[in-house]
Coordinates of C-alpha atoms in Angstrom, one line a residue:
L1 CA 92.6 65.7 153.9
A2 CA 92.6 65.5 150.3
I3 CA 91.2 68.0 148.1
A4 CA 89.9 67.5 144.7
W5 CA 90.3 70.9 142.4
T6 CA 88.2 71.8 139.3
F7 CA 88.8 74.7 137.4
G8 CA 86.2 75.5 134.7
G9 CA 85.1 71.8 135.1
D10 CA 88.7 70.7 134.4
S11 CA 90.8 69.0 136.9
A12 CA 94.1 70.4 135.1
A13 CA 94.8 73.6 136.6
P14 CA 94.5 76.2 133.5
V15 CA 97.4 77.5 131.7
S16 CA 95.6 80.4 129.1
A17 CA 94.8 84.0 130.6
G18 CA 91.1 84.2 131.1
S19 CA 88.6 83.4 134.2
Y20 CA 88.0 80.3 135.5
E21 CA 85.6 79.1 138.3
V22 CA 87.3 77.2 141.0
V23 CA 85.9 74.5 143.3
A24 CA 87.5 72.8 145.8
E25 CA 86.0 69.4 147.8
I26 CA 87.2 67.9 150.4
D27 CA 88.1 64.4 150.0
A28 CA 87.8 62.2 153.1
A29 CA 86.0 59.3 154.6
N30 CA 85.2 61.7 157.8
Y31 CA 84.9 65.1 156.7
V32 CA 82.9 66.7 154.1
G33 CA 83.3 70.4 152.7
S34 CA 83.6 72.5 149.7
A35 CA 84.4 76.3 148.7
T36 CA 84.2 78.1 145.0
G37 CA 86.3 81.1 144.1
T38 CA 87.3 82.5 140.7
L39 CA 91.1 81.9 139.3
V40 CA 91.7 85.2 137.4
V41 CA 95.2 84.2 135.2
A42 CA 95.8 88.1 133.5
K43 CA 97.4 88.0 130.3
A44 CA 101.4 88.4 130.0
A45 CA 102.9 91.1 129.0
A46 CA 104.5 91.6 125.6
T47 CA 106.7 94.2 124.5
V48 CA 105.7 96.3 120.5
V49 CA 108.4 97.3 118.4
L50 CA 107.1 99.9 115.8
E51 CA 108.8 99.9 112.8
N52 CA 108.8 101.0 109.2
L53 CA 107.8 104.5 110.2
A54 CA 109.8 106.9 107.4
Q55 CA 108.0 106.1 104.3
T56 CA 107.8 108.3 101.0
Y57 CA 104.5 108.6 99.0
D58 CA 104.0 106.5 95.9
G59 CA 100.1 106.2 96.0
A60 CA 99.7 103.5 97.8
P61 CA 98.8 102.4 101.5
R62 CA 101.9 103.3 103.7
R63 CA 101.3 100.2 105.8
T64 CA 103.7 100.0 109.3
A65 CA 104.9 96.8 110.5
A66 CA 106.2 95.7 114.3
T67 CA 107.9 93.3 115.9
T68 CA 106.7 92.0 119.3
V69 CA 108.8 89.5 122.2
P70 CA 107.2 87.1 122.9
A71 CA 108.3 86.9 118.8
G72 CA 105.3 86.3 116.2
L73 CA 102.1 88.1 118.2
A74 CA 99.3 89.3 116.2
V75 CA 99.5 93.0 116.2
D76 CA 96.4 95.7 115.0
F77 CA 97.5 99.3 113.9
T78 CA 95.2 102.2 113.9
Y79 CA 96.4 105.5 111.7
G80 CA 95.1 108.7 113.3
G81 CA 92.2 106.6 115.2
A82 CA 91.6 104.7 111.8
E83 CA 92.0 101.6 110.7
T84 CA 92.8 102.2 107.1
A85 CA 96.3 103.1 106.6
P86 CA 96.9 106.3 104.7
T87 CA 98.2 107.2 101.0
A88 CA 98.8 110.6 101.2
A89 CA 102.5 112.7 102.3
G90 CA 102.1 113.6 106.2
T91 CA 102.1 112.7 109.7
Y92 CA 100.3 110.1 111.2
A93 CA 100.0 108.9 115.0
V94 CA 100.4 105.1 115.1
T95 CA 99.4 102.8 117.5
G96 CA 99.9 99.1 117.6
T97 CA 98.2 96.4 120.0
V98 CA 99.0 93.1 120.6
Q99 CA 96.0 90.8 119.8
D100 CA 96.6 87.5 121.0
A101 CA 94.4 85.7 123.7
N102 CA 97.6 85.3 126.2
Y103 CA 99.9 88.3 125.9
A104 CA 98.9 92.2 125.9
G105 CA 101.1 95.0 125.3
M106 CA 101.2 98.4 122.7
A107 CA 103.1 100.5 121.4
T108 CA 102.9 104.3 119.7
G109 CA 104.5 106.3 117.3
T110 CA 104.3 108.3 114.6
L111 CA 104.3 107.3 110.8
E112 CA 106.2 110.0 108.5
V113 CA 105.0 110.0 104.6
A114 CA 107.4 111.9 103.0
K115 CA 106.3 113.8 99.6
A116 CA 107.9 111.9 96.7
V117 CA 110.2 113.6 94.0
A118 CA 108.9 114.7 91.0
T119 CA 110.6 115.7 87.7
V120 CA 110.6 119.5 86.5
M121 CA 111.5 120.4 83.1
L122 CA 111.6 123.9 82.1
E123 CA 110.3 125.2 78.4
G124 CA 109.9 128.3 76.5
L125 CA 113.6 129.8 77.8
T126 CA 114.3 131.6 74.8
Q127 CA 112.1 134.4 73.0
P128 CA 112.1 137.3 71.1
Y129 CA 111.6 140.9 72.7
D130 CA 107.7 142.0 71.6
G131 CA 107.3 144.3 74.6
M132 CA 105.3 142.1 76.3
P133 CA 105.9 139.4 79.4
K134 CA 107.5 136.4 78.5
S135 CA 107.0 133.3 80.5
A136 CA 108.5 130.0 80.9
A137 CA 106.4 126.8 81.1
A138 CA 106.7 123.7 82.7
L139 CA 106.3 119.9 82.8
T140 CA 106.3 117.6 85.3
D141 CA 106.7 113.8 85.8
P142 CA 104.5 112.9 86.8
W143 CA 102.1 115.0 84.8
G144 CA 100.2 117.8 85.8
L145 CA 101.5 118.9 88.9
A146 CA 101.3 122.5 89.6
V147 CA 104.5 124.7 89.3
D148 CA 105.0 128.1 90.6
L149 CA 107.4 130.0 88.2
T150 CA 109.6 133.0 89.4
Y151 CA 112.1 135.1 87.7
D152 CA 115.0 136.5 89.3
G153 CA 113.1 135.7 92.6
A154 CA 110.2 137.6 91.3
E155 CA 106.2 136.0 90.2
T156 CA 106.0 138.9 87.6
A157 CA 107.3 137.2 83.8
P158 CA 109.9 140.0 82.6
V159 CA 109.0 142.0 79.6
A160 CA 112.3 143.5 78.7
E161 CA 115.4 142.0 76.5
G162 CA 118.0 140.5 79.1
C163 CA 118.7 136.9 81.1
Y164 CA 116.7 136.1 84.0
A165 CA 117.1 132.7 86.4
V166 CA 113.5 131.0 86.4
T167 CA 113.1 128.6 89.2
G168 CA 110.0 126.2 88.7
T169 CA 108.7 124.8 91.7
V170 CA 105.8 122.0 92.3
Q171 CA 103.2 122.7 94.5
D172 CA 101.8 119.6 95.5
A173 CA 100.3 117.9 98.4
N174 CA 102.2 114.6 97.8
Y175 CA 105.6 116.2 95.6
T176 CA 108.3 118.2 95.4
G177 CA 110.6 119.2 93.2
S178 CA 112.3 122.0 91.2
A179 CA 114.4 123.2 88.4
W180 CA 116.3 126.2 87.5
G181 CA 117.2 127.9 83.8
P182 CA 118.0 130.8 82.3
L183 CA 115.3 132.6 80.2
V184 CA 116.5 134.5 77.4
I185 CA 114.8 137.6 75.8

């Protein structure tokens, strides 16, 4: 017996993922009959490999990338559950999900945005004795970053004549850096 098939109203079998109403009708002079059902073509599995997961802060959003197998599939990313790529230094959970009509796949990873290196320049390293504490000063590039100063490892500026090791260390969420120099009173 000959059977005529239609898939969602089309006589050609579907090639794309989706659900299709299937109708089969007997095409014979002495017989009649039909049946209906649903054909489900599942999405094929795609492989997703996350890239660019180690970056450095520069003030711009830090986006990841991905390659897929098969190649060229669109991938949407979330960073800690948000669609907006992070800007600040830190660690962020990343999920890359394939967005394609015929393929499904995802990958997870961790985006590490490292602190950028700032330059620290110490000033006021030679001062006369007058019985008052003598503090060094620090400038940074980029300008205006907070710097903690220590004198021979202590936070208190020295008073007495002598030579003291000054260390200036940047204290910032997005930058790291330090400098050393001798303070002579």
